[in-house]
Coordinates of C-alpha atoms in Angstrom, one line a residue:
X1 CA -23.4 27.7 -8.5
X2 CA -24.3 24.3 -7.1
X3 CA -22.8 22.8 -3.9
X4 CA -20.9 20.3 -6.0
X5 CA -19.4 23.1 -8.1
X6 CA -18.4 25.0 -5.0
X7 CA -16.7 22.0 -3.5
X8 CA -13.6 22.5 -5.7
X9 CA -13.0 25.9 -4.2
X10 CA -12.8 24.9 -0.5
X11 CA -9.0 24.8 -0.3
X12 CA -8.9 21.0 0.0
X13 CA -6.1 19.5 -2.1
X14 CA -7.5 19.2 -5.6
X15 CA -6.2 15.6 -6.0
X16 CA -7.9 14.6 -2.8
X17 CA -11.2 16.0 -4.1
X18 CA -10.8 14.3 -7.4
X19 CA -9.9 11.0 -5.7
X20 CA -13.0 11.2 -3.5
X21 CA -15.2 11.7 -6.6
X22 CA -13.2 9.1 -8.6
X23 CA -13.5 6.1 -6.3
X24 CA -17.2 5.4 -6.9
X25 CA -16.6 5.6 -10.6
X26 CA -13.5 3.3 -10.8
X27 CA -15.4 0.0 -10.4
X28 CA -17.2 0.8 -13.7
X29 CA -14.6 2.7 -15.7
X30 CA -11.4 1.5 -14.1
X31 CA -8.5 3.8 -13.2
X32 CA -8.8 5.6 -16.5
X33 CA -8.8 9.1 -18.0
X34 CA -12.5 8.6 -18.7
X35 CA -13.2 8.0 -15.0
X36 CA -11.1 11.0 -14.0
X37 CA -12.9 13.3 -16.4
X38 CA -16.3 12.1 -15.0
X39 CA -15.1 12.7 -11.5
X40 CA -13.9 16.2 -12.5
X41 CA -17.3 17.0 -14.1
X42 CA -19.1 15.9 -10.9
X43 CA -17.3 18.4 -8.7
X44 CA -17.0 21.2 -11.3
X45 CA -13.3 20.9 -12.1
X46 CA -12.3 21.8 -15.7
X47 CA -10.9 18.8 -17.6
X48 CA -7.5 20.3 -18.3
X49 CA -7.0 21.0 -14.6
X50 CA -8.0 17.5 -13.6
X51 CA -5.6 16.0 -16.2
X52 CA -2.8 18.2 -14.9
X53 CA -3.5 17.0 -11.4
X54 CA -2.5 13.4 -12.5
X55 CA -0.2 13.8 -15.4
X56 CA 1.0 10.2 -14.9
X57 CA -2.5 8.9 -15.6
X58 CA -3.7 5.6 -14.0
X59 CA -0.4 4.9 -12.4
X60 CA -0.3 8.2 -10.6
X61 CA -3.9 8.0 -9.5
X62 CA -3.4 4.5 -8.1
X63 CA -0.2 5.6 -6.3
X64 CA -1.9 8.6 -4.8
X65 CA -4.8 6.5 -3.6
X66 CA -2.3 4.1 -2.0
X67 CA -0.4 7.0 -0.3
X68 CA -3.6 8.4 1.0
X69 CA -4.6 5.0 2.4
X70 CA -1.2 4.7 4.1
X71 CA -1.6 8.2 5.6
X72 CA -5.1 7.4 6.9
X73 CA -3.9 4.1 8.4
X74 CA -1.1 5.9 10.2
X75 CA -3.5 8.5 11.6
X76 CA -5.8 5.8 12.9
X77 CA -2.9 3.9 14.5
X78 CA -1.6 7.0 16.2
X79 CA -4.8 7.0 18.2
X80 CA -4.2 3.5 19.4
X81 CA -2.2 2.5 22.5
X82 CA 0.4 0.7 20.5
X83 CA 2.8 0.5 23.4
X84 CA 0.4 -1.7 25.2
X85 CA 0.3 -4.3 22.4
X86 CA 2.7 -7.0 21.5
X87 CA 4.6 -6.6 18.2
X88 CA 2.5 -9.3 16.5
X89 CA -0.7 -7.5 17.7
X90 CA 0.6 -4.2 16.4
X91 CA 1.2 -5.7 13.0
X92 CA -2.2 -7.4 12.9
X93 CA -3.9 -4.2 13.9
X94 CA -2.0 -2.3 11.1
X95 CA -3.1 -4.8 8.4
X96 CA -6.7 -4.8 9.7
X97 CA -6.8 -1.0 9.8
X98 CA -5.4 -0.6 6.3
X99 CA -7.9 -3.1 4.8
X100 CA -11.0 -2.0 6.9
X101 CA -10.5 1.6 5.9
X102 CA -10.6 0.6 2.3
X103 CA -13.7 -1.5 2.5
X104 CA -16.0 1.1 1.0
X105 CA -13.7 1.2 -2.0
X106 CA -13.0 -2.5 -2.3
X107 CA -13.9 -2.7 -6.0
X108 CA -11.6 0.2 -6.8
X109 CA -8.8 -1.6 -4.9
X110 CA -9.5 -4.7 -7.0
X111 CA -9.3 -2.7 -10.2
X112 CA -6.1 -1.1 -9.0
X113 CA -4.6 -4.6 -8.3
X114 CA -5.5 -5.7 -11.8
X115 CA -3.6 -2.8 -13.2
X116 CA -0.6 -3.4 -11.0
X117 CA -0.5 -7.1 -11.9
X118 CA 0.5 -6.3 -15.4
X119 CA 4.3 -7.0 -16.0
X120 CA 5.0 -3.5 -17.1
X121 CA 3.7 -2.1 -13.8
X122 CA 5.8 -4.5 -11.6
X123 CA 8.1 -1.8 -10.4
X124 CA 5.2 0.4 -9.3
X125 CA 3.5 -2.5 -7.6
X126 CA 6.7 -3.3 -5.7
X127 CA 7.2 0.3 -4.6
X128 CA 3.7 0.8 -3.3
X129 CA 3.7 -2.5 -1.4
X130 CA 7.1 -1.6 0.1
X131 CA 5.8 1.8 1.2
X132 CA 2.7 0.3 2.8
X133 CA 4.6 -2.4 4.8
X134 CA 7.3 0.1 5.8
X135 CA 4.6 2.4 7.2
X136 CA 3.1 -0.5 9.1
X137 CA 6.5 -1.4 10.7
X138 CA 7.2 2.3 11.6
X139 CA 3.8 2.5 13.2
X140 CA 4.6 -0.7 15.1
X141 CA 7.7 1.0 16.5
X142 CA 10.3 -0.7 14.4
X143 CA 13.5 1.3 14.1
X144 CA 15.9 -1.4 12.9
X145 CA 18.7 -0.5 10.5
X146 CA 20.4 -3.9 10.1
X147 CA 19.3 -7.0 8.2
X148 CA 16.1 -7.1 10.3
X149 CA 15.0 -4.0 8.4
X150 CA 14.8 -6.1 5.2
X151 CA 13.6 -9.3 6.6
X152 CA 10.7 -7.7 8.5
X153 CA 9.5 -5.9 5.5
X154 CA 9.8 -8.8 3.1
X155 CA 7.9 -11.1 5.5
X156 CA 5.2 -8.5 6.1
X157 CA 4.9 -7.9 2.4
X158 CA 4.0 -11.6 2.0
X159 CA 1.5 -11.5 4.9
X160 CA -0.2 -8.3 3.7
X161 CA -0.4 -9.2 0.0
X162 CA -1.8 -12.6 0.7
X163 CA -4.3 -11.3 3.2
X164 CA -5.3 -8.6 0.8
X165 CA -6.3 -11.2 -1.8
X166 CA -8.4 -13.1 0.7
X167 CA -10.1 -9.9 1.8
X168 CA -11.1 -9.0 -1.7
X169 CA -13.1 -12.2 -2.1
X170 CA -14.3 -12.7 1.5
X171 CA -18.1 -12.7 1.7
X172 CA -18.2 -13.7 5.4
X173 CA -19.8 -11.3 7.9
X174 CA -17.3 -8.9 9.3
X175 CA -14.6 -10.5 7.2
X176 CA -14.1 -13.2 9.7
X177 CA -12.3 -15.5 7.2
X178 CA -9.8 -12.7 6.4
X179 CA -8.9 -12.1 10.0
X180 CA -8.5 -15.8 10.7
X181 CA -6.3 -16.1 7.7
X182 CA -4.3 -13.1 8.9
X183 CA -3.7 -14.6 12.3
X184 CA -2.5 -17.9 10.7
X185 CA -0.2 -16.1 8.4
X186 CA 1.4 -14.1 11.2
X187 CA 1.9 -17.4 13.2
X188 CA 3.6 -18.9 10.2
X189 CA 5.9 -16.0 9.7
X190 CA 6.9 -16.0 13.4
X191 CA 7.8 -19.7 13.0
X192 CA 10.1 -19.0 10.0
X193 CA 11.2 -15.5 10.9
X194 CA 14.3 -16.4 12.9
X195 CA 15.7 -18.7 10.2
X196 CA 14.8 -16.2 7.4
X197 CA 16.4 -13.4 9.3
X198 CA 19.7 -15.3 9.7
X199 CA 19.6 -16.0 6.0
X200 CA 19.1 -12.3 5.2
X201 CA 22.0 -11.4 7.4
X202 CA 24.3 -13.8 5.6
X203 CA 23.2 -12.3 2.2
X204 CA 23.6 -8.7 3.4
X205 CA 27.1 -9.4 4.8
X206 CA 28.2 -10.1 1.2
X207 CA 29.8 -7.3 -0.8
X208 CA 26.9 -5.5 -2.6
X209 CA 28.0 -6.4 -6.1
X210 CA 28.3 -10.1 -5.2
X211 CA 24.9 -9.9 -3.5
X212 CA 23.4 -8.3 -6.6
X213 CA 24.7 -11.1 -8.8
X214 CA 23.6 -13.9 -6.4
X215 CA 20.2 -12.4 -6.0
X216 CA 19.5 -12.1 -9.7
X217 CA 19.9 -8.3 -9.7
X218 CA 17.7 -7.7 -6.6
X219 CA 19.7 -4.7 -5.5
X220 CA 19.5 -3.1 -9.0
X221 CA 15.7 -3.7 -9.3
X222 CA 15.1 -2.4 -5.8
X223 CA 16.9 0.8 -6.5
X224 CA 15.0 1.2 -9.8
X225 CA 11.8 0.9 -7.8
X226 CA 13.0 3.7 -5.5
X227 CA 14.2 1.8 -2.5
X228 CA 17.0 3.1 -0.3
X229 CA 19.1 1.2 2.2
X230 CA 18.5 2.2 5.8
X231 CA 22.3 2.1 6.3
X232 CA 22.8 5.0 4.0

């Protein structure tokens, strides 16, 4: 039996093994069943077993990749002396870490974003973005449970998603354009953060049903995407 065939029997989570084999294939085949089966064949996993590992297809593969990236980011940030950094520096470090770790798989990330950009995948895209920025704030030491919980995550979602788009097309050495953009975005957010936070507090002080109506159903959509209020 070849080394590749034996790899599937080492006790490592099957989905992690499949993901590792899948990422180099995704730039050519997309997050597809075809790509998954090619990855499975490469490490000697039977096709039915591979398909059972990701019964949700592309959506589940992309979600698992995002979750794994969040976990790797948190592991890396745990090794940093976060307490010695200012909050803005912690957030900048979290964003940089998340993107830098994904650099070998940049094209796979691009294919995943193309998938998530489709209207029918909006709820999944929102859920994955929320989980990423929530992990960043937790790593930065945020333990807020009031309106700041929402405002911080909404603002960081804008910073992270816009920086991600710049990163995807940044051909500069060491991604200097991306990191300069990130610093500017953080500066902009700090300027508007206080006013935005006060606006969020006013909204959250409204009765929930009234807030849902005035926000165009934001509460309902957030719950459908799997969000939970920190006050519950």
